Short mmCIF file of C-alpha atoms in Angstrom, two decimals:
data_model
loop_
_atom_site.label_atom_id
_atom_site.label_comp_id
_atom_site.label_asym_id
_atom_site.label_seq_id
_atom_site.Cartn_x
_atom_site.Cartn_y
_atom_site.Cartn_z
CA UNK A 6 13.95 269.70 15.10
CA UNK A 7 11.52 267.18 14.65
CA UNK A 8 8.27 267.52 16.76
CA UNK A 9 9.14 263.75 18.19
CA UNK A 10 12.29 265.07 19.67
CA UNK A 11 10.94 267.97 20.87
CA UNK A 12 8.44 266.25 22.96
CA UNK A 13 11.05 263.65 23.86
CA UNK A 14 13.14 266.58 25.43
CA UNK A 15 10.38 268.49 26.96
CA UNK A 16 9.05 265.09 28.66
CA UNK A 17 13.24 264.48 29.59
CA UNK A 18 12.72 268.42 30.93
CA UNK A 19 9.61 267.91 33.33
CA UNK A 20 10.65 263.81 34.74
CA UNK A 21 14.26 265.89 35.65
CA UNK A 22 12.47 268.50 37.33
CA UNK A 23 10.27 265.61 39.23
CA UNK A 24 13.45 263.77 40.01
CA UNK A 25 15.49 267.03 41.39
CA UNK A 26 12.20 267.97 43.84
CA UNK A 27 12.32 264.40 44.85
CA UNK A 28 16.12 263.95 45.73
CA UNK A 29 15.46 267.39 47.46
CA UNK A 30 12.21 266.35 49.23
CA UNK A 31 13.98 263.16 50.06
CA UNK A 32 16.81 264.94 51.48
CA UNK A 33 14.64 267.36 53.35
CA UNK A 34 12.97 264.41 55.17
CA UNK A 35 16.59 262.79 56.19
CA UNK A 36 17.32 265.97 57.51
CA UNK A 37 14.19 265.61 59.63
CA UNK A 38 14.55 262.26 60.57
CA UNK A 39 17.76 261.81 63.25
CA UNK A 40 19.70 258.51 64.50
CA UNK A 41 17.18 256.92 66.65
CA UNK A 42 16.24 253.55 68.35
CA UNK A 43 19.11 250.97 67.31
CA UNK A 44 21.19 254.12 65.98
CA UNK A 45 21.49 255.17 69.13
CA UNK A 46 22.81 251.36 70.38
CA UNK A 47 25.80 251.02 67.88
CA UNK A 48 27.48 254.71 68.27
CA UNK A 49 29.02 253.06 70.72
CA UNK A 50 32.06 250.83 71.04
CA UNK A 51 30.27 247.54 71.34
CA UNK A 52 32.88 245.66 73.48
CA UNK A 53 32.88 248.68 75.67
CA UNK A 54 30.11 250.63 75.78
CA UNK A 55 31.88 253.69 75.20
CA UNK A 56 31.30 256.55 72.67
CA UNK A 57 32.72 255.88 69.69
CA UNK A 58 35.75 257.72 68.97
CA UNK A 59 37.32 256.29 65.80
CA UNK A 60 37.47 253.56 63.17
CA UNK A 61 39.54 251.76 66.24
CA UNK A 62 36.06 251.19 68.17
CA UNK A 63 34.52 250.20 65.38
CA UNK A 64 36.97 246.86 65.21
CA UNK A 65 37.12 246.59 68.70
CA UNK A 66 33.56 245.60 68.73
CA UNK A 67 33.56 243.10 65.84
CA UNK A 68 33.29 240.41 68.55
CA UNK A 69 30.30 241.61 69.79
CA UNK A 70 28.83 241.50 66.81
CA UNK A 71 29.59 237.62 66.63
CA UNK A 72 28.49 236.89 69.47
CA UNK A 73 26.02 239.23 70.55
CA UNK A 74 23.87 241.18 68.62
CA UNK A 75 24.08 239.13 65.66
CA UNK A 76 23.96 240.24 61.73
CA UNK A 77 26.66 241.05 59.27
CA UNK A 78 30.00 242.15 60.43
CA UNK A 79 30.19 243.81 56.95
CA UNK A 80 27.03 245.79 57.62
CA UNK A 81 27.30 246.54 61.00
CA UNK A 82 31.02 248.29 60.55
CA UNK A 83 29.18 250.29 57.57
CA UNK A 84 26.62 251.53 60.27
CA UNK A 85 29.52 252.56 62.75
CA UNK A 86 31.55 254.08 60.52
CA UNK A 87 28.18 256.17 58.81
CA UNK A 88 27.20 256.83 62.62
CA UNK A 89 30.93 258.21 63.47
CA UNK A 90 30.68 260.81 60.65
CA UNK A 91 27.43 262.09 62.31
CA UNK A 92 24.13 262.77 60.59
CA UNK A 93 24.82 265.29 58.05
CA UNK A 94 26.62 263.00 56.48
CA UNK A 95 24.44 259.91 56.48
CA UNK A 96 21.66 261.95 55.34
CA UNK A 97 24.03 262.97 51.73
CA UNK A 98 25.04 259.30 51.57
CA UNK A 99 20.99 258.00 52.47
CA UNK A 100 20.03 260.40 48.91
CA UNK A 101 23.16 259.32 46.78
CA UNK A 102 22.44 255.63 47.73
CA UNK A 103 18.86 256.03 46.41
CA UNK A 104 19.45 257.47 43.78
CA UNK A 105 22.37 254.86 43.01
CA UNK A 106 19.79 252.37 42.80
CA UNK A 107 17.85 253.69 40.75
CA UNK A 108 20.65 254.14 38.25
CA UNK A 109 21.84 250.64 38.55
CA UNK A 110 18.14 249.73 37.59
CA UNK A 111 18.19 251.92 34.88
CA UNK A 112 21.75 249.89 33.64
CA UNK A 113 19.56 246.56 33.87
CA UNK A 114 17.25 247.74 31.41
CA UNK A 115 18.36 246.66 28.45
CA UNK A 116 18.92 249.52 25.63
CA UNK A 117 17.71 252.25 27.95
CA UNK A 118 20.38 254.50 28.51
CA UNK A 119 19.48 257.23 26.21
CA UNK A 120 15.79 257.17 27.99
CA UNK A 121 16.22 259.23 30.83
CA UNK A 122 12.41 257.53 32.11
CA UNK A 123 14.06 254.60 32.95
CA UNK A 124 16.01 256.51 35.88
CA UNK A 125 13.08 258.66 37.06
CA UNK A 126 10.72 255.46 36.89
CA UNK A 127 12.92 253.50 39.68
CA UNK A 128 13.51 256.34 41.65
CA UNK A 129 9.77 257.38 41.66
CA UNK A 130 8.67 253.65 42.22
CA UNK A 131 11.31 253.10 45.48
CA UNK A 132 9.40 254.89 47.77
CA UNK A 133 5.68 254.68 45.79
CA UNK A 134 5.87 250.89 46.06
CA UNK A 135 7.20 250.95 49.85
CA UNK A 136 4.95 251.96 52.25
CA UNK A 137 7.62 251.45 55.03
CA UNK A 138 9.65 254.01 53.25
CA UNK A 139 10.38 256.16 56.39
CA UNK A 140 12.53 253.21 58.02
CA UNK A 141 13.86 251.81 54.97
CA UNK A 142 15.37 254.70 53.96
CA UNK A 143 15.51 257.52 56.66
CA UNK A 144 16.35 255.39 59.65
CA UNK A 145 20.07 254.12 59.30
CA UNK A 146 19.86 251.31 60.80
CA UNK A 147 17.54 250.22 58.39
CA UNK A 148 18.90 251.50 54.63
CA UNK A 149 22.64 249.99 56.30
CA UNK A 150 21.36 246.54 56.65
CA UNK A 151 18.06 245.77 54.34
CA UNK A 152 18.70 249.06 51.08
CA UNK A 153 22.75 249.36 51.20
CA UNK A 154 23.09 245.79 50.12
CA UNK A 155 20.62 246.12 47.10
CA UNK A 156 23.78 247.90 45.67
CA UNK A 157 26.02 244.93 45.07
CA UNK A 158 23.19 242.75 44.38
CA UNK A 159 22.52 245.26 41.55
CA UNK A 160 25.96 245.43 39.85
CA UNK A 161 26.17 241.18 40.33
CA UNK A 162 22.51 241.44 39.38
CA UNK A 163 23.66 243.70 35.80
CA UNK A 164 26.81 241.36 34.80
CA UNK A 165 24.65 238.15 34.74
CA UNK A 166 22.11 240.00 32.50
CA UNK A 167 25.02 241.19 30.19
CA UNK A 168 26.31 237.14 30.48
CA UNK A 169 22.54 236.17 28.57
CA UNK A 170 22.40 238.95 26.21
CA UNK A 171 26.07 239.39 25.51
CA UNK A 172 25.78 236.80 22.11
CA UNK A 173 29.59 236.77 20.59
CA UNK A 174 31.07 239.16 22.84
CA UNK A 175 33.04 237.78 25.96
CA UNK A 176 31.99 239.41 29.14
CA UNK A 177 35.40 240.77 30.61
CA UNK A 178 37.70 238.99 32.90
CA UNK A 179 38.01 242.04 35.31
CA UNK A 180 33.93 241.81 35.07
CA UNK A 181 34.07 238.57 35.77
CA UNK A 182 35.80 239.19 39.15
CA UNK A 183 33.65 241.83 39.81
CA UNK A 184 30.67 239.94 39.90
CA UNK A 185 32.09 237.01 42.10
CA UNK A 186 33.59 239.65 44.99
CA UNK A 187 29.82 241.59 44.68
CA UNK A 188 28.16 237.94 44.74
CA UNK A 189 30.15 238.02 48.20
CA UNK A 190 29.62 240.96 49.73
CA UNK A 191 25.61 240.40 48.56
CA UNK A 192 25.58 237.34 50.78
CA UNK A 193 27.80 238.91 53.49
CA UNK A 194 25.98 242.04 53.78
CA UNK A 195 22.83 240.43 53.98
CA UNK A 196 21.90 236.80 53.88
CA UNK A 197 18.23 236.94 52.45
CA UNK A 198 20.02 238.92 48.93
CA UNK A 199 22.64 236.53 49.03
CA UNK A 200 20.16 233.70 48.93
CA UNK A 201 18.34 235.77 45.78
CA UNK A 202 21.79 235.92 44.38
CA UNK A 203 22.98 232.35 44.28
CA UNK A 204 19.67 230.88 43.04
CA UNK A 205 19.80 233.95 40.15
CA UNK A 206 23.77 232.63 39.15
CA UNK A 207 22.21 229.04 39.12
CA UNK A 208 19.09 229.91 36.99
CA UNK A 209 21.41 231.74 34.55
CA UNK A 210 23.62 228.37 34.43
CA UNK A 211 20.40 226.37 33.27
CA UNK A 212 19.70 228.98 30.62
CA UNK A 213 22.95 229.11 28.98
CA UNK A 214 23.22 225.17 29.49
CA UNK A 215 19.24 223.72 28.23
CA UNK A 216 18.17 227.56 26.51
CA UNK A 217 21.04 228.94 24.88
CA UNK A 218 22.79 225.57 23.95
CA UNK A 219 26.33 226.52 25.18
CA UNK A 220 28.74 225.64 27.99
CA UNK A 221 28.19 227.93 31.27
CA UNK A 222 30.98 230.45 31.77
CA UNK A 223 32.94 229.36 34.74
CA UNK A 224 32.56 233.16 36.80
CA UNK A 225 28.43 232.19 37.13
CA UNK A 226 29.75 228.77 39.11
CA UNK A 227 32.34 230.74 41.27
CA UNK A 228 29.51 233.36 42.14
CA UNK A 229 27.07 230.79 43.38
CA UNK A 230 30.36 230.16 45.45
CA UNK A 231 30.96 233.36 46.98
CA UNK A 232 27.19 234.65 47.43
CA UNK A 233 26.57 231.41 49.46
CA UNK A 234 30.23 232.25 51.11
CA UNK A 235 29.04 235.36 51.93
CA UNK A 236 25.44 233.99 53.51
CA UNK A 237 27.90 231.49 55.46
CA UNK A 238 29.98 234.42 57.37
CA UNK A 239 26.62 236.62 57.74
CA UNK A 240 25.48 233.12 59.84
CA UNK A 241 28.37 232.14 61.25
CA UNK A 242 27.62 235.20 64.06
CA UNK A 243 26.34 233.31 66.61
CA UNK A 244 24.23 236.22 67.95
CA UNK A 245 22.06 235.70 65.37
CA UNK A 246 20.65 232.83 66.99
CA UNK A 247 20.29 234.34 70.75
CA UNK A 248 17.27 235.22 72.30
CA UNK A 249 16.02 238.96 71.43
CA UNK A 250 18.45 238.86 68.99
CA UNK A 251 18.31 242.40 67.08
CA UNK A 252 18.81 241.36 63.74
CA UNK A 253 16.07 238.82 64.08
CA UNK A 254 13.39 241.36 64.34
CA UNK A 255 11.05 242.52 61.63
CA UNK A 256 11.49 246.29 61.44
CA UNK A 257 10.01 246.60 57.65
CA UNK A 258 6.94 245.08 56.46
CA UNK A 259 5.05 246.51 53.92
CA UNK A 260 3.14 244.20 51.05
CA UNK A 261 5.35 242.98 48.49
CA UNK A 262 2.21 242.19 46.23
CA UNK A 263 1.93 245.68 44.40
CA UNK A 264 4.92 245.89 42.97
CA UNK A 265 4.69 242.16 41.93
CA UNK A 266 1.12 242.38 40.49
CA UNK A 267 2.58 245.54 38.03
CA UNK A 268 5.47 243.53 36.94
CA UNK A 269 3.12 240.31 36.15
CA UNK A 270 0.17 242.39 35.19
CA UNK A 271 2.88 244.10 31.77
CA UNK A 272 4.00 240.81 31.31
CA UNK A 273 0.51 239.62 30.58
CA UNK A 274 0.15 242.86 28.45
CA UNK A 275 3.32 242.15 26.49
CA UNK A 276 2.86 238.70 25.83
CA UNK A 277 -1.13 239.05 24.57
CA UNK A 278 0.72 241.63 22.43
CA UNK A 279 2.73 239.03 20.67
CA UNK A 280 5.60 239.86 22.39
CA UNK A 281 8.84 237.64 23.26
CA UNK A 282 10.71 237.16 26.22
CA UNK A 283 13.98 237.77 26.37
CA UNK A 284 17.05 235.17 28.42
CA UNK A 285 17.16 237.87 31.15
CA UNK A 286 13.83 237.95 31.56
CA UNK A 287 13.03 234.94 32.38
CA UNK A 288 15.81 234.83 34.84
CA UNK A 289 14.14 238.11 36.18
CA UNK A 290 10.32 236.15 36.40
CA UNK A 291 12.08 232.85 37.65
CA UNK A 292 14.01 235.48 40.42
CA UNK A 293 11.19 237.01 41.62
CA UNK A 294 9.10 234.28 42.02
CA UNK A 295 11.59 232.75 43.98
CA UNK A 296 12.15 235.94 46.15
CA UNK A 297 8.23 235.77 46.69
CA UNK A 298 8.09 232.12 48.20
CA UNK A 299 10.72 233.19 50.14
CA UNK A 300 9.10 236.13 51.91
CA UNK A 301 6.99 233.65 53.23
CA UNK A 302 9.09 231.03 54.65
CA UNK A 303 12.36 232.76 55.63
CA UNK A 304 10.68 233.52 58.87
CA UNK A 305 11.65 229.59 59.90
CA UNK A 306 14.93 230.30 59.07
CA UNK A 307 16.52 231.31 62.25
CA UNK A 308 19.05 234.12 62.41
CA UNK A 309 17.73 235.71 59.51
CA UNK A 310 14.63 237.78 59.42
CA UNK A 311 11.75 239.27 56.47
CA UNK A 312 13.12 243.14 56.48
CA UNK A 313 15.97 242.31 53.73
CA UNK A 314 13.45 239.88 51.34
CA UNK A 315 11.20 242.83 51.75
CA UNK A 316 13.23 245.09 50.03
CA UNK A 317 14.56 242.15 47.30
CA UNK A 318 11.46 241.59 46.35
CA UNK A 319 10.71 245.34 45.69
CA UNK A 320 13.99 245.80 43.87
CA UNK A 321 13.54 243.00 41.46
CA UNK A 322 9.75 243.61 40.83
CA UNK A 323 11.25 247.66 39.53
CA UNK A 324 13.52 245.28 37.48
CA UNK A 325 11.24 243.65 36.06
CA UNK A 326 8.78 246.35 35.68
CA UNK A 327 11.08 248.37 33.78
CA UNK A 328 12.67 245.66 31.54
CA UNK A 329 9.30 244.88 30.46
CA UNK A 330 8.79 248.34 29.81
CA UNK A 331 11.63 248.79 27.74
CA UNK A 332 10.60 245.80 25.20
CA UNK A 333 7.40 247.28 24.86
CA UNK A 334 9.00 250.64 23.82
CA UNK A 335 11.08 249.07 21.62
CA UNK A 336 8.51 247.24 20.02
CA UNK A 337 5.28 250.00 20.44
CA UNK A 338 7.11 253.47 19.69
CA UNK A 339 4.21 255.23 19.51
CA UNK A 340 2.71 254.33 22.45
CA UNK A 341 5.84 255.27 24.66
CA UNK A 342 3.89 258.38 25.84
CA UNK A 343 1.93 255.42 28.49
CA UNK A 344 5.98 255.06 29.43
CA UNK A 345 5.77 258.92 30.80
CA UNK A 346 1.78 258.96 32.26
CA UNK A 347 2.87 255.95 34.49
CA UNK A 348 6.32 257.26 35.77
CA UNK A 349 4.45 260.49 36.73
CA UNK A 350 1.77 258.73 38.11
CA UNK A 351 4.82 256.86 40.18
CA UNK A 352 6.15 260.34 41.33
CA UNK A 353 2.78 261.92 42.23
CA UNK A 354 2.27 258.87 44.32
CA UNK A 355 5.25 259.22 46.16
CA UNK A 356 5.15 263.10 46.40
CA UNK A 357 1.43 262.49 48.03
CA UNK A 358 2.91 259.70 50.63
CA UNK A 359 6.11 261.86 51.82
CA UNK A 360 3.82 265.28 52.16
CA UNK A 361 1.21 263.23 54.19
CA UNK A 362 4.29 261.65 56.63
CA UNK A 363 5.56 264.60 57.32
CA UNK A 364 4.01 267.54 55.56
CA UNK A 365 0.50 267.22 57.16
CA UNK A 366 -1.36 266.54 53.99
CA UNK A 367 -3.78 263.66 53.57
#
């Protein structure tokens, strides 16, 4: 075995071991952390005010979701139906979703499936880069409305970047359709991603059109469709725009700027290295700059508040992070070992911030 590989497989070895005591530290802390504050409000039929007692209650309230407390319909019933099964399942379903994200980023990244760093790195940088980590992803009202939705945003998010890089190959019809219905539920689930998600589908238009020289595939126009769509029936609740209106409170604000000055601070690196950009790229830089100027005015939008654009914005900065990283290995093989030092400087990071929540170390 080549002393490359070998190193490659003992790196593989100690960033699984750092991922394993995360998911289980993770875990640990959901265990620790019970329904509380607004979980407490919707484990109960809405229209009622009783208990809930099955998926019945759950639709029984739908209308007081519309007219009263406000949000997604889509997002609350997730909530409901998560609070009905009771905590120990939430808190399995809280660690799978996180680590779903992280593998969706990891899909993103062009070329880096064989790298097993490009799953640890996402998973390691979701709760380094957050420092409202504890009620974005241990409090279920929170990871229900602002994380779950960062899950079709993802898969519409992976489709469009297979659309720019996909040269003579046809993306799939069935693909196709899966983007548009995720594009949907993006903007249903949560109006701020759904927002993200349309202006991404029309960027990508205006790169295949003026970039790549070639007629937009139809599926990107029908997505800017359905993601707006979606952001119509998250606003048509008309709680949203009542007075004390939950969903209009910020619950999660953390700075958005870290995670934004890595992303921009490689992309300096790469291009002073003579490096190109790829199509998806600049849809990424485009996206996130967008997301940015939007964390600062969605706060006169009314009905719709800064806890999902927090998250966006973190989401797509990983993206980018990691995309960027991936050229640079591509291009820089020997200095993929910087790769490793920063995803276990990511882990260490977030190892130090959960042990000093809840551990008592500082």
């Amino acid at each position: 075995m080549k002393s490359g590989s070998k190193q490659t497989i003992i790196k593989n070895i100690v960033l699984g071991l750092a991922v394993i005591l995360q998911t289980l530290l993770v875990f640990y802390l959901q265990r620790r952390f019970a329904f509380l504050l607004e979980d407490i409000d919707y484990m109960v039929n809405l229209k009622t005010g009783k208990e809930l007692a099955g998926i019945g209650d759950i639709f029984a309230g739908i209308s007081s979701v519309l007219g009263g407390k406000g949000g997604s319909v889509l997002s609350v019933s997730v909530l409901q139906f998560v609070l009905l099964l009771g905590e120990g399942f939430a808190d399995v379903l809280n660690t799978l979703v996180m680590l779903l994200i992280a593998f969706l980023i990891s899909i993103s990244v062009k070329n880096s499936k064989r790298d097993f760093v490009f799953f640890a790195l996402p998973f390691f940088m979701l709760v380094s880069l957050n420092a409202d980590w504890q009620y974005s992803y241990m409090w279920q009202f929170g990871i229900v409305n602002f994380v779950y939705p960062a899950i079709p945003f993802l898969i519409f998010l992976i489709v469009v970047i297979k659309e720019l890089n996909r040269g003579k190959y046809e993306i799939p019809a069935w693909l196709q359709v899966v983007a548009c219905v995720e594009a949907f539920l993006t903007g249903w689930a949560n109006a701020s991603y759904g927002i993200v998600a349309a202006f991404i589908a029309v960027i990508a238009i205006l790169i295949c059109t003026k970039l790549m020289k070639h007629r937009s595939p139809k599926w990107l126009l029908v997505s800017v469709v359905t993601s707006i769509l979606g952001v119509v029936l998250y606003l048509a609740a008309s709680g949203n725009f009542k007075e004390g209106s939950l969903i209009s409170g910020v619950f999660i604000s953390f700075s958005i700027f870290p995670g934004v000055v890595l992303a921009l601070l490689l992309l300096a690196i790469m291009l002073r290295s003579g490096g190109f950009l790829r199509f998806d790229q600049m849809l990424l830089i485009v996206a996130l700059g967008f997301s940015v100027v939007m964390r600062f005015v969605i706060g006169w939008l009314p009905g719709v508040s800064e806890n999902g654009i927090q998250i966006c914005c973190m989401i797509l900065s990983i993206v980018l992070f990691c995309s960027l990283l991936g050229t640079l290995k591509r291009e820089y093989p020997k200095h993929r070992v910087w790769i490793y030092l920063v995803a276990g400087c990511a882990f260490i990071y977030a190892l130090m911030n959960m042990l000093e929540t809840f551990g008592g170390v500082s």
